[in-house]
CSV table of C-alpha atoms in Angstrom, one decimal:
chain,number,residue,atom,x,y,z
L,1,MET,CA,0.0,0.0,0.0
L,2,LYS,CA,2.8,2.4,1.0
L,3,LYS,CA,4.6,1.6,-2.2
L,4,ILE,CA,1.5,2.4,-4.3
L,5,LEU,CA,1.1,5.6,-2.4
L,6,ALA,CA,4.7,6.5,-3.0
L,7,LEU,CA,4.4,5.7,-6.7
L,8,LEU,CA,1.2,7.8,-6.9
L,9,LEU,CA,3.1,10.6,-5.2
L,10,ILE,CA,5.9,10.4,-7.7
L,11,LEU,CA,3.4,10.3,-10.6
L,12,PHE,CA,1.5,13.3,-9.2
L,13,HIS,CA,4.8,15.0,-8.7
L,14,SER,CA,6.1,14.5,-12.2
L,15,ALA,CA,2.7,15.5,-13.6
L,16,ALA,CA,2.8,18.6,-11.4
L,17,THR,CA,6.4,19.7,-12.2
L,18,ALA,CA,5.1,20.5,-15.6
L,19,SER,CA,7.4,22.3,-17.9
L,20,GLN,CA,7.1,25.9,-19.0
L,21,VAL,CA,5.5,27.6,-22.0
L,22,GLU,CA,7.3,30.3,-23.9
L,23,ILE,CA,5.2,33.5,-23.8
L,24,LYS,CA,6.1,35.5,-26.9
L,25,GLY,CA,6.7,39.2,-26.0
L,26,GLY,CA,4.3,41.9,-27.2
L,27,VAL,CA,2.4,45.0,-26.3
L,28,PHE,CA,-0.8,45.3,-24.2
L,29,THR,CA,-2.7,47.9,-22.2
L,30,PRO,CA,-2.7,47.0,-18.5
L,31,LEU,CA,-5.7,48.2,-16.4
L,32,TYR,CA,-3.4,50.7,-14.6
L,33,GLY,CA,-0.4,52.0,-16.5
L,34,SER,CA,1.5,55.1,-17.1
L,35,ALA,CA,-1.4,57.2,-18.4
L,36,LYS,CA,-3.2,54.3,-20.1
L,37,LYS,CA,-0.2,53.7,-22.3
L,38,THR,CA,0.6,50.3,-23.7
L,39,VAL,CA,3.3,48.3,-22.0
L,40,LYS,CA,5.9,46.2,-23.8
L,41,VAL,CA,6.5,42.8,-22.4
L,42,SER,CA,9.6,40.8,-23.4
L,43,THR,CA,9.5,37.2,-24.3
L,44,PHE,CA,9.7,34.9,-21.2
L,45,SER,CA,8.8,31.4,-20.1
L,46,MET,CA,6.0,30.7,-17.6
L,47,ASP,CA,5.1,27.6,-15.5
L,48,VAL,CA,2.2,25.9,-17.2
L,49,THR,CA,0.5,25.5,-13.8
L,50,PRO,CA,0.8,27.0,-10.3
L,51,VAL,CA,3.3,25.4,-7.9
L,52,THR,CA,1.8,22.3,-6.2
L,53,ASN,CA,1.9,21.2,-2.6
L,54,ALA,CA,4.2,18.3,-3.6
L,55,ASP,CA,6.6,20.8,-5.3
L,56,PHE,CA,6.6,23.0,-2.3
L,57,LEU,CA,7.1,20.1,0.1
L,58,ALA,CA,10.2,19.0,-1.8
L,59,PHE,CA,11.4,22.6,-1.5
L,60,VAL,CA,10.9,23.0,2.3
L,61,ASN,CA,12.6,19.6,2.7
L,62,SER,CA,15.7,20.8,1.1
L,63,HIS,CA,15.5,24.4,2.5
L,64,SER,CA,14.7,23.8,6.1
L,65,GLU,CA,14.5,27.6,6.9
L,66,TRP,CA,11.2,27.6,5.0
L,67,ARG,CA,9.6,24.9,7.1
L,68,LYS,CA,6.5,26.0,9.0
L,69,SER,CA,8.3,25.2,12.2
L,70,ALA,CA,11.4,27.3,11.4
L,71,VAL,CA,10.2,30.2,9.3
L,72,SER,CA,10.8,33.7,10.6
L,73,PRO,CA,7.7,35.7,11.5
L,74,ILE,CA,8.8,38.6,9.4
L,75,PHE,CA,8.8,36.3,6.3
L,76,ALA,CA,5.5,34.6,6.8
L,77,GLU,CA,2.4,34.9,9.0
L,78,ALA,CA,1.2,32.3,11.5
L,79,ASP,CA,-1.2,30.8,8.8
L,80,TYR,CA,1.8,29.8,6.7
L,81,LEU,CA,1.1,26.4,5.1
L,82,ARG,CA,-2.0,26.1,7.3
L,83,ARG,CA,-3.6,23.3,5.2
L,84,TRP,CA,-0.6,20.9,5.8
L,85,ILE,CA,-0.9,18.6,8.8
L,86,SER,CA,2.7,19.0,9.8
L,87,PRO,CA,5.8,20.9,8.6
L,88,SER,CA,6.8,17.9,6.5
L,89,GLU,CA,3.5,16.2,5.6
L,90,LEU,CA,0.6,17.4,3.4
L,91,GLY,CA,-2.4,15.5,4.9
L,92,PRO,CA,-6.0,15.3,3.6
L,93,ASP,CA,-6.5,19.0,3.1
L,94,ALA,CA,-3.5,19.5,0.8
L,95,LEU,CA,-3.5,17.3,-2.3
L,96,PRO,CA,0.0,16.6,-3.7
L,97,ASP,CA,-1.1,18.0,-7.1
L,98,GLY,CA,-3.2,20.8,-5.6
L,99,PRO,CA,-1.8,24.3,-5.6
L,100,VAL,CA,0.2,25.4,-2.6
L,101,VAL,CA,-1.5,28.3,-0.8
L,102,ASN,CA,-1.0,30.1,2.5
L,103,VAL,CA,2.5,31.0,1.2
L,104,SER,CA,4.0,34.4,1.7
L,105,TRP,CA,5.6,36.4,-1.1
L,106,PHE,CA,9.0,35.9,0.6
L,107,ALA,CA,8.5,32.1,0.5
L,108,ALA,CA,7.3,32.2,-3.1
L,109,LYS,CA,10.4,34.3,-4.1
L,110,ALA,CA,12.7,31.9,-2.4
L,111,TYR,CA,11.1,28.9,-4.1
L,112,CYS,CA,11.4,30.4,-7.6
L,113,GLU,CA,15.0,31.4,-6.9
L,114,SER,CA,15.8,27.9,-5.8
L,115,LYS,CA,14.8,26.8,-9.3
L,116,GLY,CA,16.8,29.6,-11.0
L,117,MET,CA,13.6,31.4,-11.7
L,118,ARG,CA,11.6,34.4,-10.4
L,119,LEU,CA,8.0,35.5,-9.8
L,120,PRO,CA,6.3,37.1,-12.8
L,121,THR,CA,5.8,40.9,-12.8
L,122,VAL,CA,2.2,42.3,-12.7
L,123,ASN,CA,2.6,43.2,-16.3
L,124,GLU,CA,3.8,39.8,-17.4
L,125,TRP,CA,1.0,38.1,-15.4
L,126,GLU,CA,-1.7,40.4,-16.8
L,127,TYR,CA,-0.3,40.1,-20.3
L,128,VAL,CA,-0.8,36.3,-20.2
L,129,ALA,CA,-4.1,36.8,-18.5
L,130,SER,CA,-5.3,39.0,-21.3
L,131,ARG,CA,-5.1,36.1,-23.8
L,132,PRO,CA,-8.4,34.4,-24.8
L,133,ILE,CA,-9.5,31.1,-23.4
L,134,PRO,CA,-11.1,29.0,-26.2
L,135,GLY,CA,-14.9,28.7,-25.9
L,136,VAL,CA,-15.1,30.8,-22.7
L,137,ASP,CA,-16.2,34.4,-22.1
L,138,VAL,CA,-13.2,35.1,-20.0
L,139,ARG,CA,-14.4,38.1,-18.0
L,140,LYS,CA,-17.7,36.5,-17.2
L,141,ALA,CA,-16.1,33.2,-16.2
L,142,ILE,CA,-13.6,34.9,-14.0
L,143,LEU,CA,-16.2,36.9,-12.2
L,144,ASP,CA,-18.3,33.8,-11.7
L,145,TRP,CA,-15.2,32.2,-10.2
L,146,TYR,CA,-14.3,35.2,-8.0
L,147,SER,CA,-17.8,35.0,-6.5
L,148,GLU,CA,-17.4,31.4,-5.4
L,149,PRO,CA,-16.0,30.6,-2.0
L,150,THR,CA,-12.6,28.9,-1.8
L,151,PRO,CA,-13.2,25.1,-1.4
L,152,ALA,CA,-11.8,23.4,1.8
L,153,VAL,CA,-9.6,21.2,-0.4
L,154,LEU,CA,-8.3,22.8,-3.5
L,155,PRO,CA,-8.4,20.5,-6.6
L,156,SER,CA,-5.5,19.7,-9.0
L,157,VAL,CA,-3.5,22.6,-10.5
L,158,ASN,CA,-4.8,21.3,-13.9
L,159,SER,CA,-8.5,22.0,-13.0
L,160,GLY,CA,-8.6,25.7,-13.9
L,161,PHE,CA,-9.2,27.4,-17.3
L,162,LYS,CA,-6.8,26.6,-20.1
L,163,SER,CA,-5.6,29.6,-22.1
L,164,SER,CA,-4.9,29.5,-25.8
L,165,ASN,CA,-1.2,29.8,-25.1
L,166,GLY,CA,-1.1,26.6,-23.1
L,167,ILE,CA,-1.1,28.2,-19.6
L,168,VAL,CA,-3.4,26.4,-17.2
L,169,SER,CA,-5.3,27.7,-14.1
L,170,LEU,CA,-4.2,31.3,-14.4
L,171,HIS,CA,-7.9,31.9,-13.7
L,172,GLY,CA,-10.4,29.7,-12.0
L,173,LEU,CA,-8.4,28.1,-9.2
L,174,ILE,CA,-6.4,30.5,-7.0
L,175,TRP,CA,-5.0,34.0,-6.9
L,176,GLU,CA,-1.2,34.3,-7.6
L,177,TRP,CA,1.6,36.4,-6.2
L,178,THR,CA,3.5,38.7,-8.6
L,179,LEU,CA,7.0,40.1,-8.1
L,180,ASP,CA,5.9,43.7,-7.8
L,181,PHE,CA,2.4,43.1,-6.3
L,182,ASN,CA,2.7,46.1,-4.0
L,183,SER,CA,3.4,48.6,-6.7
L,184,ALA,CA,-0.2,48.6,-8.0
L,185,MET,CA,-2.2,51.8,-7.8
L,186,VAL,CA,0.6,53.9,-6.5
L,187,THR,CA,-0.6,57.4,-7.0
L,188,GLY,CA,1.2,60.7,-7.6
L,189,GLU,CA,0.4,61.5,-4.0
L,190,SER,CA,2.7,58.7,-2.9
L,191,ARG,CA,5.5,61.1,-2.0
L,192,ALA,CA,3.3,62.7,0.6
L,193,ASP,CA,1.6,59.5,1.6
L,194,GLY,CA,4.2,56.8,2.3
L,195,SER,CA,1.9,54.0,3.3
L,196,LEU,CA,-0.4,54.8,0.3
L,197,ASP,CA,-3.4,53.4,2.2
L,198,LYS,CA,-5.7,56.1,1.0
L,199,SER,CA,-5.2,55.2,-2.6
L,200,PHE,CA,-6.4,51.7,-2.0
L,201,PHE,CA,-9.9,52.8,-1.0
L,202,CYS,CA,-10.4,55.9,-3.1
L,203,GLY,CA,-12.9,55.4,-5.8
L,204,ALA,CA,-11.4,58.2,-7.9
L,205,GLY,CA,-8.5,55.9,-8.6
L,206,SER,CA,-10.6,54.2,-11.2
L,207,ALA,CA,-10.6,57.3,-13.3
L,208,ASN,CA,-7.2,56.2,-14.5
L,209,ALA,CA,-8.2,52.7,-15.6
L,210,ALA,CA,-7.7,51.7,-19.2
L,211,ASP,CA,-10.9,49.7,-19.4
L,212,LYS,CA,-13.5,50.5,-16.8
L,213,SER,CA,-15.6,47.4,-17.7
L,214,ASP,CA,-12.8,45.0,-16.9
L,215,TYR,CA,-14.2,44.4,-13.4
L,216,ALA,CA,-12.2,41.2,-12.9
L,217,ALA,CA,-8.9,43.1,-13.4
L,218,PHE,CA,-10.1,45.7,-10.9
L,219,LEU,CA,-10.6,43.0,-8.4
L,220,ARG,CA,-7.1,41.7,-9.0
L,221,PHE,CA,-5.4,45.1,-8.7
L,222,GLY,CA,-7.4,45.8,-5.6
L,223,PHE,CA,-6.5,42.5,-4.1
L,224,ARG,CA,-2.8,42.8,-4.8
L,225,SER,CA,-2.6,46.3,-3.3
L,226,SER,CA,-4.2,45.0,-0.1
L,227,LEU,CA,-1.4,42.5,0.4
L,228,LYS,CA,1.7,42.6,2.4
L,229,ALA,CA,4.7,40.4,1.5
L,230,LYS,CA,4.4,38.3,4.7
L,231,TYR,CA,0.6,37.6,4.3
L,232,THR,CA,-0.3,33.9,3.9
L,233,VAL,CA,-3.8,33.9,2.3
L,234,ASN,CA,-6.0,30.9,2.0
L,235,ASN,CA,-6.4,31.0,-1.8
L,236,LEU,CA,-3.2,32.7,-2.8
L,237,GLY,CA,-0.4,30.7,-4.5
L,238,PHE,CA,2.1,31.4,-7.2
L,239,ARG,CA,4.0,30.2,-10.3
L,240,CYS,CA,7.4,31.0,-11.5
L,241,VAL,CA,8.8,32.5,-14.7
L,242,LYS,CA,12.2,32.7,-16.4
E,1,MET,CA,53.6,30.1,8.3
E,2,PHE,CA,51.4,27.5,9.8
E,3,LYS,CA,50.8,29.7,12.8
E,4,LEU,CA,49.7,32.5,10.5
E,5,PHE,CA,47.3,30.1,8.8
E,6,ILE,CA,45.8,29.1,12.1
E,7,PHE,CA,45.5,32.8,13.1
E,8,LEU,CA,43.7,33.7,9.8
E,9,LEU,CA,41.4,30.7,10.3
E,10,LEU,CA,40.6,31.9,13.8
E,11,GLN,CA,40.0,35.4,12.5
E,12,ALA,CA,37.7,34.1,9.8
E,13,SER,CA,35.7,32.0,12.3
E,14,ILE,CA,35.4,35.0,14.6
E,15,CYS,CA,34.1,37.1,11.8
E,16,PHE,CA,31.7,34.5,10.8
E,17,ALA,CA,30.4,34.1,14.4
E,18,GLN,CA,29.8,37.8,14.6
E,19,THR,CA,27.9,38.2,11.4
E,20,GLY,CA,26.5,34.7,10.7
E,21,PRO,CA,22.8,34.6,10.0
E,22,SER,CA,22.3,31.9,12.6
E,23,GLU,CA,23.2,34.6,15.2
E,24,LEU,CA,20.5,36.9,14.1
E,25,PRO,CA,17.2,37.3,16.0
E,26,ASN,CA,14.3,35.8,14.0
E,27,ASP,CA,12.8,39.3,13.4
E,28,SER,CA,16.0,40.7,11.9
E,29,ILE,CA,15.7,41.9,8.3
E,30,TYR,CA,19.4,40.9,7.9
E,31,GLN,CA,18.3,37.3,7.5
E,32,VAL,CA,17.8,38.0,3.8
E,33,LYS,CA,20.5,36.3,1.7
E,34,SER,CA,20.6,38.9,-1.1
E,35,LYS,CA,23.9,40.4,-2.2
E,36,TRP,CA,24.2,44.1,-2.8
E,37,ASP,CA,26.7,46.3,-4.7
E,38,ASP,CA,28.1,49.1,-2.5
E,39,GLN,CA,29.5,52.4,-3.9
E,40,PHE,CA,32.9,50.7,-4.4
E,41,GLY,CA,31.4,47.9,-6.5
E,42,LYS,CA,31.9,45.4,-3.6
E,43,LYS,CA,29.3,42.7,-3.0
E,44,ILE,CA,28.0,42.8,0.5
E,45,GLU,CA,25.2,41.1,2.5
E,46,LEU,CA,23.0,43.1,4.8
E,47,ALA,CA,24.2,41.0,7.6
E,48,SER,CA,27.6,42.8,7.3
E,49,LEU,CA,25.9,45.8,8.8
E,50,VAL,CA,25.5,43.9,12.1
E,51,GLY,CA,27.0,45.6,15.2
E,52,LYS,CA,25.9,49.2,14.7
E,53,PRO,CA,22.5,50.9,14.8
E,54,VAL,CA,21.3,51.9,11.3
E,55,VAL,CA,19.2,54.5,9.6
E,56,ILE,CA,18.1,53.3,6.2
E,57,SER,CA,16.1,54.6,3.3
E,58,MET,CA,15.5,53.9,-0.3
E,59,ILE,CA,15.9,56.4,-3.1
E,60,TYR,CA,17.0,56.7,-6.7
E,61,LEU,CA,19.8,59.0,-7.5
E,62,SER,CA,18.5,60.8,-10.6
E,63,CYS,CA,15.4,61.8,-8.5
E,64,LYS,CA,15.0,65.6,-8.3
E,65,PHE,CA,12.5,66.1,-5.6
E,66,SER,CA,11.9,63.9,-2.6
E,67,CYS,CA,15.2,62.0,-2.6
E,68,PRO,CA,17.4,65.0,-1.7
E,69,THR,CA,14.9,65.7,1.0
E,70,THR,CA,15.3,62.2,2.3
E,71,VAL,CA,19.1,62.8,2.5
E,72,MET,CA,18.4,66.1,4.3
E,73,HIS,CA,16.2,64.4,6.8
E,74,MET,CA,18.9,61.8,7.5
E,75,LYS,CA,21.5,64.6,8.0
E,76,ASP,CA,19.1,66.4,10.3
E,77,LEU,CA,18.8,63.2,12.3
E,78,GLN,CA,22.5,62.9,12.4
E,79,LYS,CA,22.8,66.3,13.9
E,80,MET,CA,20.2,65.6,16.5
E,81,LEU,CA,21.8,62.4,17.7
E,82,PRO,CA,23.1,62.3,21.3
E,83,GLU,CA,26.9,61.8,21.7
E,84,HIS,CA,26.7,58.1,22.4
E,85,LEU,CA,24.9,57.4,19.2
E,86,LYS,CA,26.6,59.9,17.0
E,87,ASN,CA,29.7,57.9,16.4
E,88,GLU,CA,27.9,54.6,16.2
E,89,MET,CA,25.2,55.4,13.7
E,90,GLN,CA,25.5,54.0,10.2
E,91,PHE,CA,23.5,55.7,7.4
E,92,VAL,CA,22.5,53.5,4.5
E,93,LEU,CA,20.9,54.6,1.3
E,94,VAL,CA,19.5,51.9,-1.0
E,95,SER,CA,18.8,52.7,-4.6
E,96,PHE,CA,16.0,50.8,-6.3
E,97,ASP,CA,17.4,51.9,-9.7
E,98,GLY,CA,20.2,49.4,-10.0
E,99,LYS,CA,20.3,49.9,-13.7
E,100,HIS,CA,21.4,53.5,-13.6
E,101,ASP,CA,22.8,53.9,-10.1
E,102,THR,CA,26.2,52.2,-10.7
E,103,PRO,CA,29.0,52.4,-8.1
E,104,ALA,CA,30.5,55.3,-10.0
E,105,VAL,CA,27.1,57.2,-9.9
E,106,MET,CA,26.8,56.4,-6.2
E,107,ARG,CA,30.3,57.7,-5.4
E,108,LYS,CA,29.6,60.9,-7.4
E,109,TYR,CA,26.4,61.4,-5.5
E,110,ALA,CA,28.1,60.8,-2.2
E,111,GLU,CA,30.8,63.4,-3.0
E,112,LYS,CA,28.3,66.0,-4.2
E,113,HIS,CA,26.2,65.7,-1.0
E,114,ALA,CA,29.2,65.2,1.4
E,115,LEU,CA,28.1,61.7,2.5
E,116,ALA,CA,31.4,60.2,3.4
E,117,PHE,CA,32.2,56.5,3.7
E,118,PRO,CA,32.1,54.6,6.1
E,119,LYS,CA,29.5,56.6,8.0
E,120,TRP,CA,27.3,56.7,4.8
E,121,ARG,CA,26.9,53.7,2.7
E,122,PHE,CA,25.2,53.3,-0.7
E,123,LEU,CA,23.7,50.0,-1.8
E,124,THR,CA,21.9,48.8,-4.9
E,125,SER,CA,21.1,45.7,-6.8
E,126,LYS,CA,20.2,44.8,-10.4
E,127,ASN,CA,18.0,42.0,-9.0
E,128,GLN,CA,14.5,43.5,-8.8
E,129,GLN,CA,13.3,40.6,-6.6
E,130,ASP,CA,15.9,41.4,-4.0
E,131,VAL,CA,15.2,45.1,-4.0
E,132,ARG,CA,11.5,44.4,-3.7
E,133,GLU,CA,12.2,42.0,-0.8
E,134,LEU,CA,14.1,44.6,1.2
E,135,SER,CA,11.4,47.3,0.4
E,136,SER,CA,8.7,44.9,1.6
E,137,LEU,CA,10.6,44.3,4.9
E,138,ILE,CA,10.7,48.0,5.7
E,139,ASP,CA,7.2,48.7,4.3
E,140,PHE,CA,8.5,50.9,1.5
E,141,LYS,CA,6.6,51.0,-1.8
E,142,TYR,CA,8.0,52.0,-5.2
E,143,LYS,CA,6.9,51.7,-8.8
E,144,GLN,CA,8.8,52.6,-12.0
E,145,ILE,CA,6.9,55.2,-14.1
E,146,GLY,CA,8.5,55.5,-17.4
E,147,LYS,CA,12.2,55.5,-18.1
E,148,GLY,CA,14.3,55.9,-15.0
E,149,ASP,CA,11.6,57.6,-13.0
E,150,PHE,CA,9.9,56.1,-9.9
E,151,GLU,CA,7.0,56.8,-7.7
E,152,HIS,CA,7.9,55.8,-4.2
E,153,SER,CA,7.2,56.0,-0.4
E,154,PHE,CA,9.1,58.6,1.5
E,155,GLY,CA,10.7,58.3,4.9
E,156,ILE,CA,13.5,56.7,6.9
E,157,VAL,CA,13.7,53.6,8.9
E,158,ALA,CA,15.6,52.9,12.2
E,159,LEU,CA,17.2,49.5,12.7
E,160,ASP,CA,18.9,48.2,15.8
E,161,GLU,CA,22.4,46.8,15.7
E,162,ARG,CA,21.1,43.4,14.7
E,163,GLY,CA,18.7,44.5,12.0
E,164,ARG,CA,15.4,44.7,13.7
E,165,VAL,CA,13.0,47.5,12.7
E,166,LEU,CA,12.7,50.0,15.6
E,167,GLY,CA,10.5,52.5,13.9
E,168,SER,CA,10.0,54.5,10.7
E,169,THR,CA,8.9,57.9,9.4
E,170,ILE,CA,7.3,56.3,6.3
E,171,GLY,CA,3.6,57.3,6.2
E,172,ALA,CA,4.5,60.3,8.4
E,173,ALA,CA,3.4,58.6,11.6
E,174,MET,CA,6.7,59.7,13.2
E,175,THR,CA,9.3,62.4,12.6
E,176,GLU,CA,13.1,61.9,12.6
E,177,LYS,CA,13.2,63.2,16.2
E,178,ASP,CA,10.8,60.5,17.3
E,179,LEU,CA,13.2,57.8,16.1
E,180,ILE,CA,16.1,58.8,18.4
E,181,PRO,CA,14.8,57.4,21.7
E,182,LEU,CA,14.0,54.1,20.0
E,183,PHE,CA,17.7,53.3,19.6
E,184,ASP,CA,18.1,53.2,23.4
E,185,THR,CA,15.2,50.8,24.0
E,186,LYS,CA,16.5,47.3,24.3
E,187,LYS,CA,14.3,44.7,22.7
């Protein structure tokens, strides 16, 4: 039985350590940019799926400073890896091929670096997110998903929407960390207002938006700017790029 | 020769013991493993700042408005420091524009504003993840807007001699003067 489990784990693991897809560079208009200007994104490679629990378990096993039992409170909140039953075991609430969540930005950064990669920038992430998903009204589907509660056990990283460029679960499974998540919605007033908290709640901020009907993107930018790097949110994971 | 070798080895181990990450309290921002370029092009880790209280801020050197003010505020603080802190205090300016603020640019800026080493140190990195990590640890936000220009938070942060955040003027909750007594409170 144990052997079968181990084999399954390995299978899950190899399925989960999916390769990357090359994202051809190009130009797009992010929701918030420098005066609604288009942004150029260079070619990069992105993980097909978010990082799985099994992937992250292998990482903490070889980088003990990122174990739940060892991690510094300035790098991750107390809820870090909350769904795991122990610092070195996943348990029933964290499927091996499910996305790792309750991870801080610092932990996500360290994971990607350990693979010689990094987190995607907001622009890179949104650029990929702006691609069509075959047969799906993307914005409506995303809003439907945003309105659903997070399930107690998150399903496989392959269960989200599949984009036309081969990227899976960018929408429809979890939220994802970005490298410069906390630079969203920085206003011209930032020099006077260091914490920028006002800008997070000010409705006038939307006057700068490129497409006021892209409500899903509003939600993402709003969510990102509410985060701090040590936060460990229940439905927030990540994927890496190169 | 052998004796010298042993001596060097001992020195090295003492140095390591003093600055090794394992010695740091678990709320020290010096636990980060990032490497930074100083104004002489030397690679250093933040843990090398261990041993002295620090005033740190982030700027970019081609900035015309708030950054010179940041430096001015740090100088004001320097003047206000009581004798026992005056000699000890280390002032660190971190540029988030690693692309343009090369060691040569940092040295020129230091000279222009009379910010002499080793009291004043300049650091930068071309690794945006590492810059973002440090900025997150001291609650400092920045965003590139166009070529070589940034929007950013404004303020300075006080660290104890082991890299723990004591207080900050970011968000204007405190003034420079309010930071001074914090250096004397033992955590």
